[in-house]
Coordinates of C-alpha atoms and ligand atoms in Angstrom, one line a residue:
M1 CA 102.2 120.3 104.6
D2 CA 105.9 119.9 104.0
N3 CA 106.9 119.1 107.6
K4 CA 104.1 116.6 108.2
K5 CA 104.2 112.8 107.9
F6 CA 102.5 110.7 105.1
E7 CA 99.5 109.7 107.2
T8 CA 98.9 113.2 108.4
K9 CA 99.1 114.6 104.9
A10 CA 96.7 111.9 103.6
I11 CA 94.1 113.0 106.2
R12 CA 94.6 116.7 106.6
T13 CA 95.1 117.8 103.0
Q14 CA 91.6 119.2 102.4
I15 CA 89.9 121.8 100.2
E16 CA 88.7 125.0 101.8
R17 CA 85.6 124.7 104.0
T18 CA 82.3 126.3 102.9
Q19 CA 80.2 128.6 105.1
F20 CA 78.7 125.5 106.7
L21 CA 82.0 124.6 108.3
E22 CA 81.6 120.9 107.4
H23 CA 84.3 118.7 109.0
S24 CA 84.6 116.2 106.1
S25 CA 84.9 117.5 102.5
P26 CA 81.5 117.7 100.7
L27 CA 80.8 116.3 97.3
Y28 CA 80.8 119.0 94.6
L29 CA 78.7 117.2 92.1
T30 CA 78.5 120.0 89.6
S31 CA 79.6 120.2 86.0
S32 CA 80.2 124.0 85.9
F33 CA 80.8 127.0 88.2
V34 CA 79.3 130.5 88.1
F35 CA 80.9 134.0 87.6
E36 CA 80.3 137.3 89.4
D37 CA 80.1 139.4 86.2
A38 CA 81.5 139.7 82.7
E39 CA 85.0 140.8 83.9
D40 CA 85.2 137.8 86.3
M41 CA 84.3 135.5 83.5
R42 CA 86.7 137.0 81.0
A43 CA 89.6 137.0 83.5
S44 CA 88.8 133.4 84.5
F45 CA 88.9 132.1 80.9
A46 CA 92.1 134.1 80.3
E47 CA 93.6 132.1 83.2
E48 CA 94.3 135.3 85.1
K49 CA 92.5 133.8 88.0
D50 CA 93.2 130.3 89.4
R51 CA 89.6 129.0 89.8
N52 CA 87.3 126.3 88.8
I53 CA 85.4 126.9 85.5
Y54 CA 84.1 123.6 84.3
S55 CA 84.6 120.1 85.7
R56 CA 86.3 118.8 82.5
Y57 CA 89.1 121.2 83.5
S58 CA 89.0 121.0 87.3
N59 CA 86.7 120.5 90.2
P60 CA 87.2 120.9 94.0
N61 CA 87.0 117.1 94.6
S62 CA 89.4 116.3 91.9
N63 CA 91.7 119.1 93.1
E64 CA 91.7 117.6 96.6
F65 CA 92.5 114.1 95.3
V66 CA 95.3 115.5 93.1
E67 CA 96.7 117.6 96.0
K68 CA 96.9 114.6 98.3
V69 CA 98.7 112.4 95.7
C70 CA 101.1 115.3 95.0
E71 CA 101.9 115.5 98.8
M72 CA 102.3 111.7 98.9
E73 CA 104.6 111.4 95.8
G74 CA 106.5 114.6 96.4
A75 CA 105.2 116.1 93.1
E76 CA 104.5 119.7 92.2
A77 CA 101.3 119.1 90.2
G78 CA 98.9 116.5 88.8
F79 CA 95.8 115.7 86.8
A80 CA 93.1 113.2 87.7
F81 CA 91.6 110.8 85.1
A82 CA 88.6 108.6 84.7
S83 CA 90.8 105.4 84.7
G84 CA 94.4 104.3 84.9
M85 CA 94.4 103.8 81.2
A86 CA 93.1 107.3 80.5
A87 CA 96.0 108.5 82.6
V88 CA 98.5 106.4 80.6
F89 CA 97.1 107.3 77.2
S90 CA 96.5 111.0 77.9
T91 CA 99.9 111.6 79.5
L92 CA 101.8 110.0 76.7
A93 CA 99.7 111.5 73.9
A94 CA 100.2 114.9 75.5
L95 CA 104.0 114.6 75.5
L96 CA 104.7 112.7 72.3
N97 CA 104.8 113.8 68.7
S98 CA 104.6 111.8 65.5
G99 CA 108.0 110.3 64.9
D100 CA 108.8 109.9 68.6
H101 CA 110.0 106.6 70.1
I102 CA 109.1 105.1 73.5
L103 CA 111.7 102.9 75.3
S104 CA 109.6 100.7 77.5
A105 CA 110.1 97.8 79.9
G106 CA 109.0 94.6 78.3
N107 CA 106.9 93.6 81.3
I108 CA 104.1 96.1 81.5
F109 CA 100.3 96.1 82.1
G110 CA 98.4 94.3 79.2
S111 CA 96.4 97.3 78.1
T112 CA 99.5 99.5 78.0
H113 CA 101.2 96.9 75.9
S114 CA 98.3 97.0 73.5
L115 CA 98.4 100.8 73.4
F116 CA 102.0 100.7 72.4
N117 CA 101.7 97.8 69.9
N118 CA 98.3 98.5 68.3
F119 CA 97.4 102.1 68.6
F120 CA 100.4 104.5 68.9
P121 CA 101.8 103.2 65.5
K122 CA 98.7 104.9 64.0
W123 CA 100.2 108.2 64.9
N124 CA 103.8 107.1 64.0
I125 CA 104.8 106.7 67.6
S126 CA 107.1 103.7 67.9
H127 CA 108.5 101.7 70.8
S128 CA 111.2 99.2 71.8
Y129 CA 111.0 96.9 74.8
F130 CA 114.0 96.3 77.1
P131 CA 114.4 93.1 79.1
I132 CA 113.8 93.8 82.7
D133 CA 116.6 91.7 83.9
D134 CA 119.3 93.0 81.5
F135 CA 119.6 96.8 82.0
D136 CA 122.9 96.8 80.1
V137 CA 121.0 96.7 76.8
I138 CA 118.8 99.7 77.6
E139 CA 121.2 102.4 76.4
S140 CA 121.9 100.5 73.1
L141 CA 118.1 100.8 72.4
I142 CA 118.0 104.6 72.7
T143 CA 117.6 106.2 69.3
P144 CA 117.8 109.9 68.3
N145 CA 113.9 109.9 68.4
T146 CA 113.6 108.4 71.8
K147 CA 111.6 110.8 74.0
L148 CA 110.8 108.8 77.1
I149 CA 111.4 105.7 79.2
Y150 CA 108.4 103.9 80.5
A151 CA 108.3 101.2 83.2
E152 CA 106.4 99.7 86.2
S153 CA 107.7 98.3 89.4
P154 CA 106.7 95.9 90.8
T155 CA 105.3 94.5 87.5
N156 CA 101.9 93.0 86.8
P157 CA 101.5 90.0 86.9
G158 CA 105.0 88.7 87.4
V159 CA 105.9 90.8 90.5
D160 CA 109.3 91.6 89.2
V161 CA 111.2 94.6 90.6
L162 CA 113.1 97.2 88.5
D163 CA 115.9 99.3 89.9
L164 CA 114.3 102.8 89.7
E165 CA 117.6 104.6 90.6
V166 CA 119.4 103.0 87.6
L167 CA 116.5 103.9 85.3
G168 CA 116.5 107.5 86.7
G169 CA 120.3 107.7 86.0
I170 CA 119.9 106.5 82.4
A171 CA 117.0 108.9 81.7
K172 CA 118.9 111.8 83.1
K173 CA 122.1 111.0 81.2
H174 CA 120.2 110.9 77.9
N175 CA 117.8 113.7 78.7
L176 CA 114.7 111.4 78.5
I177 CA 111.5 111.7 80.4
L178 CA 111.1 108.8 82.9
V179 CA 107.5 107.8 83.4
I180 CA 106.8 105.2 86.1
D181 CA 103.5 103.4 86.6
N182 CA 103.5 103.1 90.4
C183 CA 100.2 101.3 90.7
F184 CA 101.4 98.1 92.3
A185 CA 103.3 99.9 95.1
S186 CA 101.0 102.8 95.8
P187 CA 102.5 106.1 96.9
Y188 CA 102.7 104.8 100.5
L189 CA 105.3 102.1 99.6
Q190 CA 107.3 103.8 96.9
Q191 CA 107.9 107.3 95.6
P192 CA 109.6 107.0 92.2
M193 CA 110.4 110.7 91.9
R194 CA 112.9 110.2 94.7
F195 CA 114.8 108.0 92.3
G196 CA 114.6 110.3 89.3
A197 CA 111.2 109.7 87.8
D198 CA 109.7 112.8 86.1
L199 CA 106.2 111.6 86.0
V200 CA 104.3 109.0 88.1
I201 CA 101.1 107.4 87.0
H202 CA 98.6 105.5 89.1
S203 CA 95.5 103.5 88.5
G204 CA 93.4 104.8 91.4
T205 CA 91.2 101.7 90.8
K206 CA 93.6 99.5 92.7
L207 CA 95.1 100.1 96.2
M208 CA 94.1 103.8 96.2
D209 CA 90.4 103.0 96.3
G210 CA 91.2 99.7 97.9
Q211 CA 87.6 98.6 98.0
G212 CA 86.8 97.7 94.4
R213 CA 84.3 100.5 93.8
V214 CA 85.5 103.2 91.4
L215 CA 87.8 103.5 88.4
A216 CA 90.3 106.3 88.4
G217 CA 93.7 107.3 87.3
I218 CA 96.2 110.1 88.1
T219 CA 99.5 111.5 86.8
V220 CA 101.7 113.7 88.9
G221 CA 105.1 115.3 88.4
S222 CA 106.7 118.7 87.6
S223 CA 104.5 121.7 86.9
E224 CA 106.0 122.0 83.5
L225 CA 105.2 118.5 82.3
I226 CA 101.8 118.4 84.0
D227 CA 100.9 121.6 82.3
K228 CA 101.2 119.9 78.9
V229 CA 99.2 116.9 80.2
Y230 CA 96.5 119.4 81.5
R231 CA 96.3 121.4 78.2
F232 CA 95.8 118.1 76.3
S233 CA 93.3 116.6 78.8
R234 CA 91.1 119.6 79.3
I235 CA 90.4 119.6 75.6
T236 CA 90.1 115.8 75.0
G237 CA 88.0 115.1 78.1
P238 CA 89.3 112.1 80.1
A239 CA 88.6 113.9 83.5
L240 CA 87.7 112.0 86.6
S241 CA 84.1 112.3 87.9
P242 CA 83.8 114.5 91.0
F243 CA 82.0 111.6 92.7
N244 CA 84.8 109.2 92.1
A245 CA 87.3 111.8 93.2
W246 CA 85.4 112.3 96.5
V247 CA 85.4 108.5 97.1
L248 CA 89.1 108.3 96.4
S249 CA 90.1 111.2 98.6
K250 CA 88.3 109.5 101.5
S251 CA 90.0 106.2 100.6
L252 CA 93.4 107.9 100.7
E253 CA 92.8 108.8 104.4
T254 CA 93.2 105.1 105.2
L255 CA 95.8 104.1 102.5
A256 CA 98.7 103.7 104.9
I257 CA 96.9 101.6 107.4
R258 CA 95.2 99.4 104.7
V259 CA 98.4 98.9 102.8
D260 CA 100.3 98.0 105.9
R261 CA 97.8 95.2 106.5
H262 CA 97.8 94.1 102.9
C263 CA 101.6 93.7 103.1
D264 CA 101.5 91.8 106.4
N265 CA 99.0 89.4 105.0
A266 CA 100.7 89.0 101.6
L267 CA 104.1 88.2 103.3
K268 CA 102.3 85.5 105.4
V269 CA 100.7 84.1 102.2
A270 CA 104.0 84.2 100.4
E271 CA 105.8 82.4 103.2
F272 CA 103.1 79.8 103.4
L273 CA 103.3 79.1 99.7
E274 CA 107.1 78.9 99.7
S275 CA 106.9 76.1 102.2
H276 CA 104.3 74.1 100.2
E277 CA 105.4 71.0 98.3
K278 CA 102.9 71.6 95.4
V279 CA 104.4 75.0 94.6
N280 CA 107.4 75.3 92.3
W281 CA 108.3 78.9 93.1
V282 CA 106.9 82.0 94.8
K283 CA 107.6 85.6 93.9
Y284 CA 107.1 88.4 96.4
P285 CA 109.4 91.5 96.6
F286 CA 110.0 91.1 100.3
L287 CA 110.8 87.4 100.3
K288 CA 114.5 86.8 100.5
S289 CA 114.3 84.4 97.6
H290 CA 113.1 87.2 95.2
P291 CA 115.9 87.9 92.7
K292 CA 115.6 91.6 93.3
Y293 CA 115.1 91.5 97.1
E294 CA 117.8 94.0 97.9
I295 CA 116.5 96.5 95.3
A296 CA 113.0 96.0 96.6
K297 CA 114.3 96.8 100.1
K298 CA 116.0 99.9 98.9
Q299 CA 113.1 101.5 97.1
M300 CA 110.0 100.1 98.8
K301 CA 108.7 100.3 102.3
A302 CA 107.1 96.8 102.1
G303 CA 106.3 94.2 99.5
G304 CA 102.8 95.2 98.3
C305 CA 99.6 93.1 98.0
V306 CA 100.4 90.8 95.1
V307 CA 102.0 87.4 95.3
A308 CA 102.8 85.3 92.2
F309 CA 103.5 81.6 92.3
E310 CA 103.6 78.5 90.1
L311 CA 101.8 75.4 90.8
K312 CA 103.3 72.0 89.9
G313 CA 101.3 70.5 87.1
G314 CA 100.8 73.5 84.8
L315 CA 97.5 74.6 83.3
K316 CA 95.6 71.6 84.6
A317 CA 96.7 72.1 88.1
G318 CA 95.9 75.8 87.8
Q319 CA 92.3 75.1 86.6
K320 CA 91.8 72.6 89.4
F321 CA 93.1 75.1 92.0
F322 CA 90.6 77.7 90.7
D323 CA 87.7 75.4 90.8
S324 CA 88.5 74.5 94.4
I325 CA 88.8 78.1 95.7
K326 CA 85.9 79.0 98.0
L327 CA 86.5 82.2 99.9
L328 CA 88.8 84.1 97.5
S329 CA 87.3 85.8 94.5
L330 CA 88.0 84.8 90.9
S331 CA 88.2 88.3 89.5
A332 CA 90.4 90.6 87.4
N333 CA 91.0 93.4 89.9
L334 CA 93.7 93.8 92.5
G335 CA 94.4 95.9 95.6
D336 CA 90.9 95.2 96.9
S337 CA 89.9 94.5 100.5
R338 CA 88.8 91.1 99.2
S339 CA 91.5 88.6 98.2
I340 CA 91.5 87.8 94.5
V341 CA 93.1 85.0 92.5
T342 CA 93.7 85.1 88.8
H343 CA 95.3 82.7 86.3
P344 CA 97.0 84.9 83.7
A345 CA 97.7 82.1 81.1
S346 CA 94.0 81.2 80.7
T347 CA 92.5 84.7 81.1
T348 CA 94.2 88.1 80.9
H349 CA 97.1 86.9 78.8
S350 CA 95.4 84.1 76.9
K351 CA 95.5 86.1 73.6
L352 CA 99.4 86.1 73.7
T353 CA 101.3 83.1 72.3
K354 CA 103.0 80.9 74.8
E355 CA 106.4 82.4 73.8
E356 CA 105.1 85.9 74.3
R357 CA 103.7 84.9 77.7
L358 CA 107.0 83.3 78.8
A359 CA 108.8 86.5 77.7
S360 CA 106.6 88.4 80.2
G361 CA 107.4 85.7 82.9
I362 CA 104.0 84.1 82.7
T363 CA 104.1 80.3 82.8
D364 CA 101.0 78.0 82.4
G365 CA 100.9 77.1 86.1
M366 CA 101.4 80.7 87.3
V367 CA 98.8 82.1 89.7
R368 CA 98.5 85.7 90.9
I369 CA 97.0 86.4 94.3
S370 CA 96.0 90.0 95.3
V371 CA 96.0 89.5 99.1
G372 CA 93.2 91.3 100.7
L373 CA 92.3 92.4 104.2
E374 CA 90.4 89.3 105.5
H375 CA 92.2 87.6 108.4
S376 CA 95.4 85.9 107.1
D377 CA 94.4 82.6 108.7
D378 CA 91.3 82.4 106.6
I379 CA 93.1 83.4 103.4
I380 CA 95.8 80.8 103.9
A381 CA 93.2 78.1 104.9
D382 CA 91.3 78.7 101.6
I383 CA 94.5 78.5 99.5
Q384 CA 95.6 75.4 101.4
Q385 CA 92.4 73.5 100.9
A386 CA 92.5 74.3 97.1
L387 CA 96.1 73.2 96.5
P388 CA 96.0 70.0 94.5
Ligands
PLP1 C1 95.0 98.3 86.4 C2 96.3 98.8 85.9 C3 96.3 99.9 85.0 C4 95.0 100.4 84.4 O1 94.2 101.0 85.3 P1 92.6 101.1 85.0 O2 92.1 101.9 86.2 O3 92.1 99.7 85.0 O4 92.4 101.7 83.7 C5 97.5 100.4 84.6 N1 98.7 99.9 85.2 C6 98.7 98.9 86.0 C7 100.0 98.4 86.6 C8 97.5 98.3 86.5 O5 97.5 97.3 87.3

């Protein structure tokens, strides 16, 4: 599908039809596949044939989902996982050895942070964090054991933007693998491999599903690296369920149109908040006031669905705001058709010290809104009535 546009690939990338000539891909809810005879089975297990054997290894629905994301990201190959964190863990575990060092952006998803801090040290895999607004120090943190650079852009929950081209250049110069968690942008808004990423990870749970139904994850990249991820994962078993893969592949057909509307609504919410007297600051990649606005414009098609802002009055004002919200959901997800508000300081990041929170850009009064697909007038009206 090389000569087709994003939307067309998202809809027309489809597994082979069965003898029933169904229009829409069927659900292959099967754990295993059968063989013609002993020789067929032997050759299949010897990988002389490219075919499905067992759904822990591959399944037609997962294959369709993977193929679509590869088309969208400009990647050669991929593997689908049961969750975004299964993708993060399995990808890094497949590539790293005892003694290796990860150079990671300081502002990363909470569970990824915990994986690096609390679990990888068990296998003697160490890490350093680089500050996201001082790229000059990155190279000084590279050690002889550094194997890969890990980052997200935009970041969760601070909606900071990292220059992917600069990261790609550093990775190339030092022969490191650049892994980008592209969850906040979705493949529709940003394709990190264009800027030098070797592997791209997504939580399919967010914008890809877009309707808050299934957990999923995916990693795509070069055939060489993905082969290592595949070898590790077919043994350790983090595979995506065929049902969830089927749901997701359908969701991707509407990704472009949904994300366009998410971005339109989010920009309106961001502009409204920026003009409100009870708000200290607003962060949204496509607001001119965002410190990395020019970089966001360079690497993203639009600003995404998440807006962060700080209420005047800190924690107390935050809690009052939450108690007054009526339409928007108080929930931990994002990228859903329903708008969601979260207060990181009292919830997702409450286990960190205040200093650790501030280092990740999380102040007491900071609120994160994942702007959904309700009418923007209704979303803004709810936020307005809840502002103290
Ligand atoms: C949600 C999220 C993940 C983890 O995905 P799950 O599907 O919840 O396991 C990883 N990275 C980012 C940026 C996320 O927002």
